[in-house]
Short mmCIF file of C-alpha atoms in Angstrom, two decimals:
data_model
loop_
_atom_site.label_atom_id
_atom_site.label_comp_id
_atom_site.label_asym_id
_atom_site.label_seq_id
_atom_site.Cartn_x
_atom_site.Cartn_y
_atom_site.Cartn_z
CA SER A 1 109.88 116.68 41.25
CA ALA A 2 108.67 113.61 43.01
CA VAL A 3 105.14 112.57 42.12
CA ILE A 4 102.98 111.71 45.27
CA SER A 5 99.84 109.54 45.18
CA GLN A 6 97.38 109.66 48.02
CA LYS A 7 94.64 107.27 48.68
CA PRO A 8 91.61 107.74 49.31
CA SER A 9 91.20 111.21 47.63
CA ARG A 10 88.01 111.50 49.88
CA ASP A 11 85.90 109.58 52.23
CA ILE A 12 82.98 109.95 54.41
CA CYS A 13 83.36 108.27 57.83
CA GLN A 14 81.36 107.57 60.78
CA ARG A 15 82.08 108.92 64.22
CA GLY A 16 84.24 106.49 66.24
CA THR A 17 85.74 104.79 63.23
CA SER A 18 89.37 104.84 62.10
CA LEU A 19 90.61 105.51 58.59
CA THR A 20 94.07 104.85 57.05
CA ILE A 21 95.50 107.28 54.40
CA GLN A 22 98.22 105.96 52.07
CA CYS A 23 100.91 108.02 50.54
CA GLN A 24 103.16 106.56 47.75
CA VAL A 25 106.06 108.42 46.33
CA ASP A 26 107.61 107.64 42.91
CA SER A 27 111.23 107.95 44.35
CA GLN A 28 112.92 107.26 47.52
CA VAL A 29 112.83 110.01 49.98
CA THR A 30 114.18 110.31 53.52
CA MET A 31 111.54 112.30 55.15
CA MET A 32 107.83 112.39 54.71
CA PHE A 33 105.48 115.01 56.40
CA TRP A 34 101.83 114.79 57.18
CA TYR A 35 99.82 117.86 57.22
CA ARG A 36 96.22 118.76 58.25
CA GLN A 37 94.21 121.43 56.70
CA GLN A 38 90.99 122.09 58.62
CA PRO A 39 88.12 123.65 56.59
CA GLY A 40 88.99 127.13 55.75
CA GLN A 41 92.26 126.94 57.58
CA SER A 42 95.98 126.75 56.81
CA LEU A 43 98.20 123.72 56.85
CA THR A 44 99.41 122.37 60.20
CA LEU A 45 102.04 119.86 60.42
CA ILE A 46 101.02 116.62 62.21
CA ALA A 47 104.31 114.68 62.17
CA THR A 48 107.43 113.84 60.37
CA ALA A 49 107.98 110.23 59.22
CA ASN A 50 111.46 108.88 58.77
CA GLN A 51 111.97 105.28 57.51
CA GLY A 52 113.12 102.93 60.30
CA SER A 53 112.20 105.17 63.22
CA GLU A 54 109.18 106.31 64.94
CA ALA A 55 107.45 109.42 63.54
CA THR A 56 108.10 112.72 65.32
CA TYR A 57 104.81 114.44 66.30
CA GLU A 58 104.22 118.26 66.64
CA SER A 59 102.67 119.75 69.59
CA GLY A 60 98.99 118.96 69.97
CA PHE A 61 99.27 115.64 67.97
CA VAL A 62 99.72 112.26 69.61
CA ILE A 63 100.61 108.90 68.23
CA ASP A 64 97.47 107.18 69.72
CA LYS A 65 95.23 109.50 67.62
CA PHE A 66 97.48 109.54 64.50
CA PRO A 67 99.65 106.51 64.24
CA ILE A 68 101.96 106.71 61.26
CA SER A 69 103.86 103.85 59.52
CA ARG A 70 106.86 104.32 57.30
CA PRO A 71 107.99 100.74 56.18
CA ASN A 72 110.11 101.88 53.24
CA LEU A 73 111.61 104.97 51.60
CA THR A 74 108.54 105.36 49.14
CA PHE A 75 105.51 104.77 51.27
CA SER A 76 103.76 105.95 54.52
CA THR A 77 100.38 105.77 56.10
CA LEU A 78 98.51 107.93 58.42
CA THR A 79 95.67 106.62 60.45
CA VAL A 80 93.19 108.94 61.87
CA SER A 81 91.72 107.04 64.95
CA ASN A 82 88.45 107.15 66.64
CA MET A 83 87.21 109.96 64.48
CA SER A 84 84.94 112.75 65.46
CA PRO A 85 83.47 115.48 63.26
CA GLU A 86 86.34 117.76 64.43
CA ASP A 87 88.70 115.40 62.34
CA SER A 88 87.07 116.46 59.17
CA SER A 89 89.92 117.87 57.19
CA ILE A 90 92.16 117.43 54.29
CA TYR A 91 95.11 115.50 55.13
CA LEU A 92 98.17 116.00 53.03
CA CYS A 93 101.28 114.10 52.43
CA SER A 94 104.44 115.92 51.39
CA VAL A 95 108.11 115.15 50.71
CA SER A 96 111.31 117.04 50.44
CA ASP A 97 111.81 117.97 46.82
CA SER A 98 115.15 117.13 45.11
CA SER A 99 115.25 120.51 43.64
CA GLY A 100 116.42 122.05 47.07
CA ALA A 101 116.31 122.04 50.71
CA ASN A 102 113.02 122.86 52.35
CA VAL A 103 111.20 122.82 49.13
CA LEU A 104 108.22 120.46 49.64
CA THR A 105 106.07 118.55 47.18
CA PHE A 106 102.56 117.76 48.08
CA GLY A 107 100.05 115.17 47.29
CA ALA A 108 96.66 116.09 46.28
CA GLY A 109 95.36 115.30 49.80
CA SER A 110 92.72 113.23 51.30
CA ARG A 111 89.58 114.93 52.26
CA LEU A 112 87.72 113.39 55.13
CA THR A 113 84.32 114.07 56.26
CA VAL A 114 83.27 112.66 59.68
CA LEU A 115 79.50 112.45 60.29
CA ALA B 1 106.05 135.06 69.04
CA GLN B 2 107.40 133.59 65.79
CA SER B 3 104.79 133.58 63.19
CA VAL B 4 104.06 134.02 59.42
CA THR B 5 101.12 136.36 58.77
CA GLN B 6 98.98 136.92 55.61
CA PRO B 7 96.98 139.89 56.52
CA ASP B 8 94.42 139.49 53.73
CA ILE B 9 91.93 136.75 54.09
CA HIS B 10 90.30 137.23 50.76
CA ILE B 11 91.02 139.41 47.74
CA THR B 12 88.98 140.08 44.78
CA VAL B 13 90.48 141.54 41.54
CA SER B 14 89.42 141.90 37.97
CA GLU B 15 90.91 139.78 35.31
CA GLY B 16 93.79 141.57 33.79
CA ALA B 17 94.34 143.70 36.87
CA SER B 18 97.60 143.48 38.85
CA LEU B 19 97.78 141.61 42.07
CA GLU B 20 99.86 141.87 45.34
CA LEU B 21 99.39 139.39 48.13
CA ARG B 22 101.02 140.28 51.52
CA CYS B 23 103.15 138.06 53.68
CA ASN B 24 105.00 139.13 56.89
CA TYR B 25 107.12 136.95 59.17
CA SER B 26 108.32 137.41 62.67
CA TYR B 27 111.43 135.46 63.32
CA GLY B 28 114.82 136.16 64.94
CA ALA B 29 116.64 135.12 61.84
CA THR B 30 115.74 135.54 58.03
CA PRO B 31 113.88 132.29 57.17
CA TYR B 32 113.63 130.68 53.72
CA LEU B 33 110.49 131.94 52.24
CA PHE B 34 107.99 130.27 49.88
CA TRP B 35 104.85 130.98 48.15
CA TYR B 36 102.43 128.06 47.39
CA VAL B 37 99.12 127.90 45.41
CA GLN B 38 96.30 125.49 46.13
CA SER B 39 93.60 125.37 43.39
CA PRO B 40 90.18 124.02 44.28
CA GLY B 41 90.58 120.25 45.05
CA GLN B 42 94.19 120.14 44.41
CA GLY B 43 97.31 119.83 46.51
CA LEU B 44 99.79 122.70 46.79
CA GLN B 45 102.15 123.89 44.13
CA LEU B 46 105.28 125.70 44.62
CA LEU B 47 105.18 129.13 42.94
CA LEU B 48 108.47 130.46 43.99
CA LYS B 49 111.11 130.37 46.80
CA TYR B 50 113.76 132.77 48.37
CA PHE B 51 116.78 131.46 50.10
CA SER B 52 119.31 134.25 49.60
CA GLY B 53 120.75 136.72 46.98
CA ASP B 54 118.57 138.60 44.71
CA THR B 55 115.63 139.92 46.65
CA LEU B 56 113.34 139.81 43.58
CA VAL B 57 112.56 136.25 42.66
CA GLN B 58 110.64 134.96 39.67
CA GLY B 59 108.41 132.07 39.73
CA ILE B 60 106.06 130.00 37.61
CA LYS B 61 102.76 131.26 36.00
CA GLY B 62 104.23 134.77 35.81
CA PHE B 63 104.42 135.41 39.45
CA GLU B 64 107.17 137.20 41.26
CA ALA B 65 107.91 138.05 44.83
CA GLU B 66 110.21 140.62 46.58
CA PHE B 67 111.88 140.03 49.93
CA LYS B 68 112.22 143.15 51.98
CA ARG B 69 114.32 142.57 55.09
CA SER B 70 113.49 145.85 56.60
CA GLN B 71 109.86 145.18 56.42
CA SER B 72 110.00 141.39 57.26
CA SER B 73 108.00 140.99 54.05
CA PHE B 74 107.76 138.64 51.19
CA ASN B 75 104.92 139.92 48.97
CA LEU B 76 103.70 138.08 45.83
CA ARG B 77 102.88 140.02 42.78
CA LYS B 78 101.59 139.42 39.33
CA PRO B 79 101.20 142.23 36.72
CA SER B 80 98.07 140.80 35.06
CA VAL B 81 95.79 138.08 36.57
CA HIS B 82 93.98 135.37 34.68
CA TRP B 83 90.80 133.77 35.68
CA SER B 84 92.84 130.55 36.21
CA ASP B 85 94.68 132.31 38.98
CA ALA B 86 91.70 132.03 41.34
CA ALA B 87 92.93 129.87 44.09
CA GLU B 88 94.25 129.91 47.71
CA TYR B 89 97.79 131.29 48.24
CA PHE B 90 99.97 130.29 51.00
CA CYS B 91 103.12 132.00 52.26
CA ALA B 92 105.49 129.56 54.10
CA VAL B 93 108.77 129.70 56.06
CA GLY B 94 111.57 127.32 56.75
CA PHE B 95 115.03 127.18 58.15
CA PHE B 96 118.37 125.67 57.08
CA GLY B 97 118.72 122.30 58.55
CA ASN B 98 115.09 121.92 59.26
CA GLU B 99 112.91 120.80 56.48
CA LYS B 100 109.65 121.43 58.11
CA LEU B 101 107.61 124.44 56.83
CA THR B 102 105.24 126.69 58.68
CA PHE B 103 102.45 128.08 56.70
CA GLY B 104 100.44 131.26 56.83
CA THR B 105 96.71 131.27 57.06
CA GLY B 106 96.36 131.78 53.47
CA THR B 107 94.73 134.38 51.12
CA ARG B 108 91.88 133.35 48.89
CA LEU B 109 91.92 135.09 45.45
CA THR B 110 88.68 135.53 43.44
CA ILE B 111 88.93 136.82 39.85
CA ILE B 112 85.92 138.68 38.51
CA PRO B 113 85.47 139.22 34.70
#
């Protein structure tokens, strides 16, 4: 399975600021997925990031709020812009696992707290 | 509406007791089915998956799950839980040709001595 490193692992941010989360994979992958897990909630897909094209956002998520970069096949970033306390969540990067279709491998997540 | 449901928000079991976590789905076609576990402060780890074939699937850490088409269910079981099994468990569904997964709301498992 791919190994995913996310940075930062946690951060405390001020309202109105932006934070960029990095996701590094130890192998080349076609698609990378960004999920949000709000406190006590399940995972919700934010967007799918393919290298060389714009990310595809799910309903309720917009590029201005969650811009994503995918400069190569092993790296992606998610920015949470103009943060409010409602953005306090764990943000998880995931990739399709080489062991089979639809099997996702997840990073450990980035826990953001917005004050 | 299409959905994946985990009816139990929180379950408490004694160490050594058996465990069953419920998962139901509501989709027109049979989806791919997964169980993931999230330990405190960790990412998600795949326990097992069902694509087709044998309806009883074995996973890691002694877990198994049974797919029942008639009940649209994919329940997770373990015959004897260990204190280290305390975690959040998520059922998820996916479909062929679409690598996105949809997750249930999760079941938090507490183990008591």
